[in-house]
Amino acid sequence: MDTTVAPTLSPPGFHAMTPPPARHVGLWEALRFWFKLGLVSFGGPAGQIAIMHRELVEQRRWISEARFLHALNYCMLLPGPEAQQLATYIGWLMHRTLGGVVAGALFVLPSLVLLIALSWIYVVFGQVPWVAAFLYGIKPAVAALVLQAVHRIGSRTLKNPRSAPVLWAVAAMSFVAIYGFDVPFPAIVLGAAVVGALGARWVPEQFTPGKGAHGAAPAGAADGGGWLIGDHTPTPAHARFTRARLVRVMAAGGLLWLLPMAVLVVWQGWSGTLAQMGWFFTKAALLTFGGAYAVLPYVYQGAVDQYAWLSGAQMIDGLALGETTPGPLIMVVAFVGFVGGWARQVLGPDALFLGAALAAMVVTWFTFLPSFIFILAGGPLVESTHGQLQLSAPLTAITAAVVGVIASLALFFVAHIAVHTGASGPFYMRLDVSALLLAAAALTALLRYKAGVIAVILGCGLAGVALRMLGD
């Protein structure tokens, strides 16, 4: 989960401007900005945070550099999509609870609508020859993207093996545990946290963030003052910690989880597909340290192996679709919900689309609700603890474990594309050389030439169509 913020050109809908003087920003004006952000937030967390930094710090000057980084650092400590949480945090800081809810929701809604539409196209037209050929081509691109995630997160977290052997050991043991022994992802996270807590006492130097840590100032940071929320702007009353407020927020969050779950259980029973989806993705939401790629192995274990809501091949296709839409990558869970709801006919065979769309919305609700609760309840309480080694060391160890877990996912994806589906005979006869070459080309484009994700996926998809036309 690389969140280094770099200078970026404004995306469509945003325009460079001379920094205006600080002024009051109404909720409606902020709402328009968050909606635009939700439509153009491509590029994963790094790109999304870069857009927010450019727009909110450098151009609109709604929040200062230090306050922006302070919010980002807090979000980095939490499970869940940090870019969406950062939007929620800043919206909350500016316009209280309503502002936070609006900012966080608008960051997700455009992606949800797009993924429901793309998922419907996938399940209805996925077997059409040219569509199947395109999907054949994007599977190697997904394998390359996961390998890139291993490189990106590993290079940021693991440091030099001589200076941080404990982190390398955690990553290696995590890989062996999940790939070789099918150890549940939550158990790996818990074990890594324990190692980090002990490491903070015994070998603290191995768990100290180095260069490129989350608190590093982004390149191109704006200088000077004049921000609406500046370095020395007093914390607004609604953002100050009180026990009464914490209890209210936790109670409201609990009800927002319990009431929909109760409706699903009464309607279809605890073993019903929708209730099980809600419960499973609540647990998944609490385990997303390290970004969406970190939780994908857990989602795969549950959605594919345990509940059989979709197949492994469909999971790869869903990840590719998630990469091509704005919003956080964890929105791939909406695809999982849609395909699972369609396959299980949650509203009956005569309402396949409605049932699948409902399942996608249920999954999205239970996945993102914890993120809102973390920000609204924990913001005033946890901010002051950032930077303390007792807290950051377990999270560093968890991220190291995530490297091993993602490596196991990458190995699975590569193994999946390496062999022709349904082929028989000796291994060398079943080997899909074209898919492996496509994966190698995609990985080279991503790592060496810094190609964009969408360009790589589209290029591989078109290559898949070309290969099928040539009879490969």
PDB file of N, CA and C in Angstrom, residues 172-251:
ATOM      1  N   ALA A 172       8.172 -14.281   5.467  1.00  0.00           N
ATOM      2  CA  ALA A 172       8.377 -15.651   4.982  1.00  0.00           C
ATOM      3  C   ALA A 172       7.458 -16.639   5.683  1.00  0.00           C
ATOM      4  N   MET A 173       7.341 -16.522   7.007  1.00  0.00           N
ATOM      5  CA  MET A 173       6.472 -17.441   7.742  1.00  0.00           C
ATOM      6  C   MET A 173       5.001 -17.248   7.367  1.00  0.00           C
ATOM      7  N   SER A 174       4.614 -16.018   7.084  1.00  0.00           N
ATOM      8  CA  SER A 174       3.236 -15.767   6.668  1.00  0.00           C
ATOM      9  C   SER A 174       2.944 -16.429   5.331  1.00  0.00           C
ATOM     10  N   PHE A 175       3.912 -16.334   4.406  1.00  0.00           N
ATOM     11  CA  PHE A 175       3.753 -16.982   3.099  1.00  0.00           C
ATOM     12  C   PHE A 175       3.578 -18.491   3.266  1.00  0.00           C
ATOM     13  N   VAL A 176       4.449 -19.107   4.040  1.00  0.00           N
ATOM     14  CA  VAL A 176       4.384 -20.555   4.245  1.00  0.00           C
ATOM     15  C   VAL A 176       3.091 -20.940   4.962  1.00  0.00           C
ATOM     16  N   ALA A 177       2.678 -20.134   5.938  1.00  0.00           N
ATOM     17  CA  ALA A 177       1.496 -20.463   6.729  1.00  0.00           C
ATOM     18  C   ALA A 177       0.236 -20.492   5.877  1.00  0.00           C
ATOM     19  N   ILE A 178       0.058 -19.465   5.019  1.00  0.00           N
ATOM     20  CA  ILE A 178      -1.196 -19.393   4.271  1.00  0.00           C
ATOM     21  C   ILE A 178      -1.157 -20.252   3.010  1.00  0.00           C
ATOM     22  N   TYR A 179       0.025 -20.358   2.376  1.00  0.00           N
ATOM     23  CA  TYR A 179       0.095 -21.123   1.133  1.00  0.00           C
ATOM     24  C   TYR A 179       0.285 -22.609   1.403  1.00  0.00           C
ATOM     25  N   GLY A 180       1.122 -22.926   2.376  1.00  0.00           N
ATOM     26  CA  GLY A 180       1.431 -24.327   2.625  1.00  0.00           C
ATOM     27  C   GLY A 180       0.490 -25.012   3.597  1.00  0.00           C
ATOM     28  N   PHE A 181      -0.031 -24.247   4.571  1.00  0.00           N
ATOM     29  CA  PHE A 181      -0.841 -24.858   5.620  1.00  0.00           C
ATOM     30  C   PHE A 181      -2.251 -24.283   5.705  1.00  0.00           C
ATOM     31  N   ASP A 182      -2.602 -23.352   4.803  1.00  0.00           N
ATOM     32  CA  ASP A 182      -3.955 -22.793   4.746  1.00  0.00           C
ATOM     33  C   ASP A 182      -4.379 -22.197   6.092  1.00  0.00           C
ATOM     34  N   VAL A 183      -3.435 -21.549   6.780  1.00  0.00           N
ATOM     35  CA  VAL A 183      -3.755 -20.891   8.052  1.00  0.00           C
ATOM     36  C   VAL A 183      -4.659 -19.696   7.771  1.00  0.00           C
ATOM     37  N   PRO A 184      -5.726 -19.509   8.537  1.00  0.00           N
ATOM     38  CA  PRO A 184      -6.634 -18.373   8.288  1.00  0.00           C
ATOM     39  C   PRO A 184      -5.899 -17.039   8.404  1.00  0.00           C
ATOM     40  N   PHE A 185      -6.291 -16.110   7.565  1.00  0.00           N
ATOM     41  CA  PHE A 185      -5.656 -14.799   7.547  1.00  0.00           C
ATOM     42  C   PHE A 185      -5.733 -14.081   8.893  1.00  0.00           C
ATOM     43  N   PRO A 186      -6.870 -14.100   9.603  1.00  0.00           N
ATOM     44  CA  PRO A 186      -6.911 -13.428  10.917  1.00  0.00           C
ATOM     45  C   PRO A 186      -5.860 -13.958  11.883  1.00  0.00           C
ATOM     46  N   ALA A 187      -5.590 -15.272  11.858  1.00  0.00           N
ATOM     47  CA  ALA A 187      -4.583 -15.838  12.755  1.00  0.00           C
ATOM     48  C   ALA A 187      -3.201 -15.311  12.402  1.00  0.00           C
ATOM     49  N   ILE A 188      -2.932 -15.116  11.116  1.00  0.00           N
ATOM     50  CA  ILE A 188      -1.645 -14.576  10.691  1.00  0.00           C
ATOM     51  C   ILE A 188      -1.501 -13.133  11.161  1.00  0.00           C
ATOM     52  N   VAL A 189      -2.569 -12.354  11.015  1.00  0.00           N
ATOM     53  CA  VAL A 189      -2.535 -10.960  11.469  1.00  0.00           C
ATOM     54  C   VAL A 189      -2.278 -10.894  12.971  1.00  0.00           C
ATOM     55  N   LEU A 190      -2.969 -11.728  13.737  1.00  0.00           N
ATOM     56  CA  LEU A 190      -2.803 -11.726  15.194  1.00  0.00           C
ATOM     57  C   LEU A 190      -1.370 -12.117  15.573  1.00  0.00           C
ATOM     58  N   GLY A 191      -0.839 -13.158  14.949  1.00  0.00           N
ATOM     59  CA  GLY A 191       0.525 -13.579  15.242  1.00  0.00           C
ATOM     60  C   GLY A 191       1.537 -12.498  14.915  1.00  0.00           C
ATOM     61  N   ALA A 192       1.351 -11.810  13.788  1.00  0.00           N
ATOM     62  CA  ALA A 192       2.269 -10.737  13.412  1.00  0.00           C
ATOM     63  C   ALA A 192       2.195  -9.583  14.409  1.00  0.00           C
ATOM     64  N   ALA A 193       0.991  -9.261  14.875  1.00  0.00           N
ATOM     65  CA  ALA A 193       0.834  -8.179  15.850  1.00  0.00           C
ATOM     66  C   ALA A 193       1.582  -8.506  17.141  1.00  0.00           C
ATOM     67  N   VAL A 194       1.518  -9.763  17.568  1.00  0.00           N
ATOM     68  CA  VAL A 194       2.233 -10.173  18.779  1.00  0.00           C
ATOM     69  C   VAL A 194       3.743 -10.030  18.573  1.00  0.00           C
ATOM     70  N   VAL A 195       4.232 -10.458  17.403  1.00  0.00           N
ATOM     71  CA  VAL A 195       5.653 -10.318  17.105  1.00  0.00           C
ATOM     72  C   VAL A 195       6.062  -8.843  17.135  1.00  0.00           C
ATOM     73  N   GLY A 196       5.210  -7.978  16.557  1.00  0.00           N
ATOM     74  CA  GLY A 196       5.524  -6.553  16.552  1.00  0.00           C
ATOM     75  C   GLY A 196       5.551  -5.956  17.949  1.00  0.00           C
ATOM     76  N   ALA A 197       4.595  -6.355  18.787  1.00  0.00           N
ATOM     77  CA  ALA A 197       4.558  -5.841  20.158  1.00  0.00           C
ATOM     78  C   ALA A 197       5.807  -6.257  20.931  1.00  0.00           C
ATOM     79  N   LEU A 198       6.241  -7.509  20.749  1.00  0.00           N
ATOM     80  CA  LEU A 198       7.461  -7.966  21.421  1.00  0.00           C
ATOM     81  C   LEU A 198       8.702  -7.309  20.815  1.00  0.00           C
ATOM     82  N   GLY A 199       8.674  -7.136  19.493  1.00  0.00           N
ATOM     83  CA  GLY A 199       9.812  -6.517  18.825  1.00  0.00           C
ATOM     84  C   GLY A 199      10.026  -5.077  19.248  1.00  0.00           C
ATOM     85  N   ALA A 200       8.945  -4.367  19.558  1.00  0.00           N
ATOM     86  CA  ALA A 200       9.071  -2.983  20.015  1.00  0.00           C
ATOM     87  C   ALA A 200       9.876  -2.903  21.305  1.00  0.00           C
ATOM     88  N   ARG A 201       9.843  -3.967  22.093  1.00  0.00           N
ATOM     89  CA  ARG A 201      10.615  -3.999  23.349  1.00  0.00           C
ATOM     90  C   ARG A 201      12.046  -4.475  23.131  1.00  0.00           C
ATOM     91  N   TRP A 202      12.221  -5.513  22.328  1.00  0.00           N
ATOM     92  CA  TRP A 202      13.505  -6.196  22.230  1.00  0.00           C
ATOM     93  C   TRP A 202      14.386  -5.650  21.109  1.00  0.00           C
ATOM     94  N   VAL A 203      13.807  -5.402  19.931  1.00  0.00           N
ATOM     95  CA  VAL A 203      14.593  -4.901  18.793  1.00  0.00           C
ATOM     96  C   VAL A 203      13.851  -3.722  18.155  1.00  0.00           C
ATOM     97  N   PRO A 204      13.668  -2.633  18.879  1.00  0.00           N
ATOM     98  CA  PRO A 204      12.835  -1.524  18.366  1.00  0.00           C
ATOM     99  C   PRO A 204      13.366  -0.920  17.079  1.00  0.00           C
ATOM    100  N   GLU A 205      14.707  -0.980  16.864  1.00  0.00           N
ATOM    101  CA  GLU A 205      15.268  -0.366  15.664  1.00  0.00           C
ATOM    102  C   GLU A 205      14.776  -1.036  14.385  1.00  0.00           C
ATOM    103  N   GLN A 206      14.352  -2.306  14.462  1.00  0.00           N
ATOM    104  CA  GLN A 206      13.869  -3.002  13.267  1.00  0.00           C
ATOM    105  C   GLN A 206      12.440  -2.598  12.895  1.00  0.00           C
ATOM    106  N   PHE A 207      11.748  -1.939  13.806  1.00  0.00           N
ATOM    107  CA  PHE A 207      10.357  -1.574  13.566  1.00  0.00           C
ATOM    108  C   PHE A 207      10.166  -0.066  13.450  1.00  0.00           C
ATOM    109  N   THR A 208      11.266   0.680  13.405  1.00  0.00           N
ATOM    110  CA  THR A 208      11.184   2.128  13.271  1.00  0.00           C
ATOM    111  C   THR A 208      11.039   2.484  11.809  1.00  0.00           C
ATOM    112  N   PRO A 209      10.040   3.290  11.428  1.00  0.00           N
ATOM    113  CA  PRO A 209       9.878   3.661  10.021  1.00  0.00           C
ATOM    114  C   PRO A 209      11.113   4.364   9.499  1.00  0.00           C
ATOM    115  N   GLY A 210      11.481   3.991   8.281  1.00  0.00           N
ATOM    116  CA  GLY A 210      12.636   4.631   7.657  1.00  0.00           C
ATOM    117  C   GLY A 210      12.199   5.698   6.681  1.00  0.00           C
ATOM    118  N   LYS A 211      13.039   5.910   5.693  1.00  0.00           N
ATOM    119  CA  LYS A 211      12.690   6.905   4.670  1.00  0.00           C
ATOM    120  C   LYS A 211      11.463   6.462   3.920  1.00  0.00           C
ATOM    121  N   GLY A 212      10.652   7.465   3.562  1.00  0.00           N
ATOM    122  CA  GLY A 212       9.429   7.149   2.850  1.00  0.00           C
ATOM    123  C   GLY A 212       8.310   6.751   3.751  1.00  0.00           C
ATOM    124  N   ALA A 213       8.444   6.997   5.070  1.00  0.00           N
ATOM    125  CA  ALA A 213       7.372   6.659   5.982  1.00  0.00           C
ATOM    126  C   ALA A 213       6.184   7.523   5.695  1.00  0.00           C
ATOM    127  N   HIS A 214       5.093   7.146   6.292  1.00  0.00           N
ATOM    128  CA  HIS A 214       3.834   7.812   5.985  1.00  0.00           C
ATOM    129  C   HIS A 214       3.860   9.290   6.320  1.00  0.00           C
ATOM    130  N   GLY A 215       4.641   9.649   7.282  1.00  0.00           N
ATOM    131  CA  GLY A 215       4.650  11.041   7.686  1.00  0.00           C
ATOM    132  C   GLY A 215       5.528  11.936   6.850  1.00  0.00           C
ATOM    133  N   ALA A 216       6.204  11.368   5.868  1.00  0.00           N
ATOM    134  CA  ALA A 216       7.075  12.181   5.037  1.00  0.00           C
ATOM    135  C   ALA A 216       6.265  13.179   4.254  1.00  0.00           C
ATOM    136  N   ALA A 217       6.789  14.356   4.089  1.00  0.00           N
ATOM    137  CA  ALA A 217       6.061  15.394   3.379  1.00  0.00           C
ATOM    138  C   ALA A 217       5.995  15.071   1.913  1.00  0.00           C
ATOM    139  N   PRO A 218       4.851  15.201   1.291  1.00  0.00           N
ATOM    140  CA  PRO A 218       4.734  14.946  -0.126  1.00  0.00           C
ATOM    141  C   PRO A 218       5.535  15.941  -0.932  1.00  0.00           C
ATOM    142  N   ALA A 219       6.017  15.473  -2.067  1.00  0.00           N
ATOM    143  CA  ALA A 219       6.695  16.382  -2.965  1.00  0.00           C
ATOM    144  C   ALA A 219       5.708  17.409  -3.475  1.00  0.00           C
ATOM    145  N   GLY A 220       6.196  18.601  -3.696  1.00  0.00           N
ATOM    146  CA  GLY A 220       5.325  19.620  -4.224  1.00  0.00           C
ATOM    147  C   GLY A 220       4.400  20.212  -3.206  1.00  0.00           C
ATOM    148  N   ALA A 221       4.694  20.072  -1.932  1.00  0.00           N
ATOM    149  CA  ALA A 221       3.822  20.616  -0.916  1.00  0.00           C
ATOM    150  C   ALA A 221       3.776  22.122  -1.020  1.00  0.00           C
ATOM    151  N   ALA A 222       2.601  22.646  -0.782  1.00  0.00           N
ATOM    152  CA  ALA A 222       2.426  24.084  -0.829  1.00  0.00           C
ATOM    153  C   ALA A 222       3.055  24.727   0.390  1.00  0.00           C
ATOM    154  N   ASP A 223       3.668  25.875   0.182  1.00  0.00           N
ATOM    155  CA  ASP A 223       4.274  26.616   1.266  1.00  0.00           C
ATOM    156  C   ASP A 223       3.362  27.785   1.629  1.00  0.00           C
ATOM    157  N   GLY A 224       3.671  28.359   2.749  1.00  0.00           N
ATOM    158  CA  GLY A 224       2.920  29.540   3.136  1.00  0.00           C
ATOM    159  C   GLY A 224       1.706  29.202   3.935  1.00  0.00           C
ATOM    160  N   GLY A 225       0.868  30.195   4.172  1.00  0.00           N
ATOM    161  CA  GLY A 225      -0.318  30.038   5.020  1.00  0.00           C
ATOM    162  C   GLY A 225      -1.578  30.302   4.232  1.00  0.00           C
ATOM    163  N   GLY A 226      -2.612  30.759   4.953  1.00  0.00           N
ATOM    164  CA  GLY A 226      -3.862  31.111   4.296  1.00  0.00           C
ATOM    165  C   GLY A 226      -4.821  29.973   4.124  1.00  0.00           C
ATOM    166  N   TRP A 227      -4.633  28.849   4.866  1.00  0.00           N
ATOM    167  CA  TRP A 227      -5.542  27.741   4.733  1.00  0.00           C
ATOM    168  C   TRP A 227      -6.783  27.946   5.596  1.00  0.00           C
ATOM    169  N   LEU A 228      -7.864  27.356   5.177  1.00  0.00           N
ATOM    170  CA  LEU A 228      -9.091  27.410   5.964  1.00  0.00           C
ATOM    171  C   LEU A 228      -8.881  26.735   7.315  1.00  0.00           C
ATOM    172  N   ILE A 229      -8.244  25.530   7.288  1.00  0.00           N
ATOM    173  CA  ILE A 229      -7.856  24.828   8.514  1.00  0.00           C
ATOM    174  C   ILE A 229      -6.328  24.805   8.518  1.00  0.00           C
ATOM    175  N   GLY A 230      -5.707  25.713   9.252  1.00  0.00           N
ATOM    176  CA  GLY A 230      -4.267  25.861   9.245  1.00  0.00           C
ATOM    177  C   GLY A 230      -3.590  25.090  10.363  1.00  0.00           C
ATOM    178  N   ASP A 231      -2.268  25.208  10.400  1.00  0.00           N
ATOM    179  CA  ASP A 231      -1.487  24.494  11.403  1.00  0.00           C
ATOM    180  C   ASP A 231      -1.905  24.858  12.824  1.00  0.00           C
ATOM    181  N   HIS A 232      -2.288  26.106  13.014  1.00  0.00           N
ATOM    182  CA  HIS A 232      -2.594  26.574  14.362  1.00  0.00           C
ATOM    183  C   HIS A 232      -4.076  26.849  14.569  1.00  0.00           C
ATOM    184  N   THR A 233      -4.898  26.408  13.619  1.00  0.00           N
ATOM    185  CA  THR A 233      -6.341  26.554  13.802  1.00  0.00           C
ATOM    186  C   THR A 233      -6.792  25.666  14.955  1.00  0.00           C
ATOM    187  N   PRO A 234      -7.494  26.207  15.935  1.00  0.00           N
ATOM    188  CA  PRO A 234      -7.935  25.375  17.066  1.00  0.00           C
ATOM    189  C   PRO A 234      -8.820  24.225  16.592  1.00  0.00           C
ATOM    190  N   THR A 235      -8.685  23.100  17.254  1.00  0.00           N
ATOM    191  CA  THR A 235      -9.539  21.957  16.941  1.00  0.00           C
ATOM    192  C   THR A 235     -10.988  22.336  17.197  1.00  0.00           C
ATOM    193  N   PRO A 236     -11.873  22.157  16.224  1.00  0.00           N
ATOM    194  CA  PRO A 236     -13.282  22.515  16.451  1.00  0.00           C
ATOM    195  C   PRO A 236     -13.897  21.681  17.558  1.00  0.00           C
ATOM    196  N   ALA A 237     -14.934  22.220  18.148  1.00  0.00           N
ATOM    197  CA  ALA A 237     -15.536  21.567  19.313  1.00  0.00           C
ATOM    198  C   ALA A 237     -15.995  20.151  19.006  1.00  0.00           C
ATOM    199  N   HIS A 238     -16.538  19.931  17.795  1.00  0.00           N
ATOM    200  CA  HIS A 238     -17.065  18.604  17.479  1.00  0.00           C
ATOM    201  C   HIS A 238     -15.957  17.563  17.312  1.00  0.00           C
ATOM    202  N   ALA A 239     -14.685  18.010  17.153  1.00  0.00           N
ATOM    203  CA  ALA A 239     -13.576  17.079  16.963  1.00  0.00           C
ATOM    204  C   ALA A 239     -12.786  16.841  18.244  1.00  0.00           C
ATOM    205  N   ARG A 240     -13.244  17.405  19.349  1.00  0.00           N
ATOM    206  CA  ARG A 240     -12.571  17.177  20.624  1.00  0.00           C
ATOM    207  C   ARG A 240     -13.173  15.955  21.311  1.00  0.00           C
ATOM    208  N   PHE A 241     -12.304  15.202  21.958  1.00  0.00           N
ATOM    209  CA  PHE A 241     -12.753  13.960  22.568  1.00  0.00           C
ATOM    210  C   PHE A 241     -13.576  14.203  23.818  1.00  0.00           C
ATOM    211  N   THR A 242     -14.736  13.552  23.866  1.00  0.00           N
ATOM    212  CA  THR A 242     -15.528  13.453  25.088  1.00  0.00           C
ATOM    213  C   THR A 242     -16.068  12.038  25.165  1.00  0.00           C
ATOM    214  N   ARG A 243     -16.168  11.520  26.362  1.00  0.00           N
ATOM    215  CA  ARG A 243     -16.684  10.160  26.503  1.00  0.00           C
ATOM    216  C   ARG A 243     -18.125  10.052  26.052  1.00  0.00           C
ATOM    217  N   ALA A 244     -18.901  11.074  26.323  1.00  0.00           N
ATOM    218  CA  ALA A 244     -20.314  11.046  25.930  1.00  0.00           C
ATOM    219  C   ALA A 244     -20.440  10.944  24.413  1.00  0.00           C
ATOM    220  N   ARG A 245     -19.615  11.721  23.693  1.00  0.00           N
ATOM    221  CA  ARG A 245     -19.677  11.657  22.233  1.00  0.00           C
ATOM    222  C   ARG A 245     -19.223  10.300  21.726  1.00  0.00           C
ATOM    223  N   LEU A 246     -18.161   9.751  22.323  1.00  0.00           N
ATOM    224  CA  LEU A 246     -17.681   8.436  21.910  1.00  0.00           C
ATOM    225  C   LEU A 246     -18.770   7.381  22.085  1.00  0.00           C
ATOM    226  N   VAL A 247     -19.476   7.441  23.202  1.00  0.00           N
ATOM    227  CA  VAL A 247     -20.552   6.473  23.453  1.00  0.00           C
ATOM    228  C   VAL A 247     -21.662   6.640  22.420  1.00  0.00           C
ATOM    229  N   ARG A 248     -22.009   7.891  22.104  1.00  0.00           N
ATOM    230  CA  ARG A 248     -23.080   8.123  21.115  1.00  0.00           C
ATOM    231  C   ARG A 248     -22.697   7.576  19.740  1.00  0.00           C
ATOM    232  N   VAL A 249     -21.466   7.848  19.331  1.00  0.00           N
ATOM    233  CA  VAL A 249     -21.039   7.388  18.008  1.00  0.00           C
ATOM    234  C   VAL A 249     -20.976   5.863  17.961  1.00  0.00           C
ATOM    235  N   MET A 250     -20.434   5.246  18.984  1.00  0.00           N
ATOM    236  CA  MET A 250     -20.346   3.788  19.007  1.00  0.00           C
ATOM    237  C   MET A 250     -21.734   3.153  19.040  1.00  0.00           C
ATOM    238  N   ALA A 251     -22.652   3.760  19.798  1.00  0.00           N
ATOM    239  CA  ALA A 251     -24.014   3.234  19.851  1.00  0.00           C
ATOM    240  C   ALA A 251     -24.693   3.353  18.493  1.00  0.00           C
TER     241      ALA A 251
END
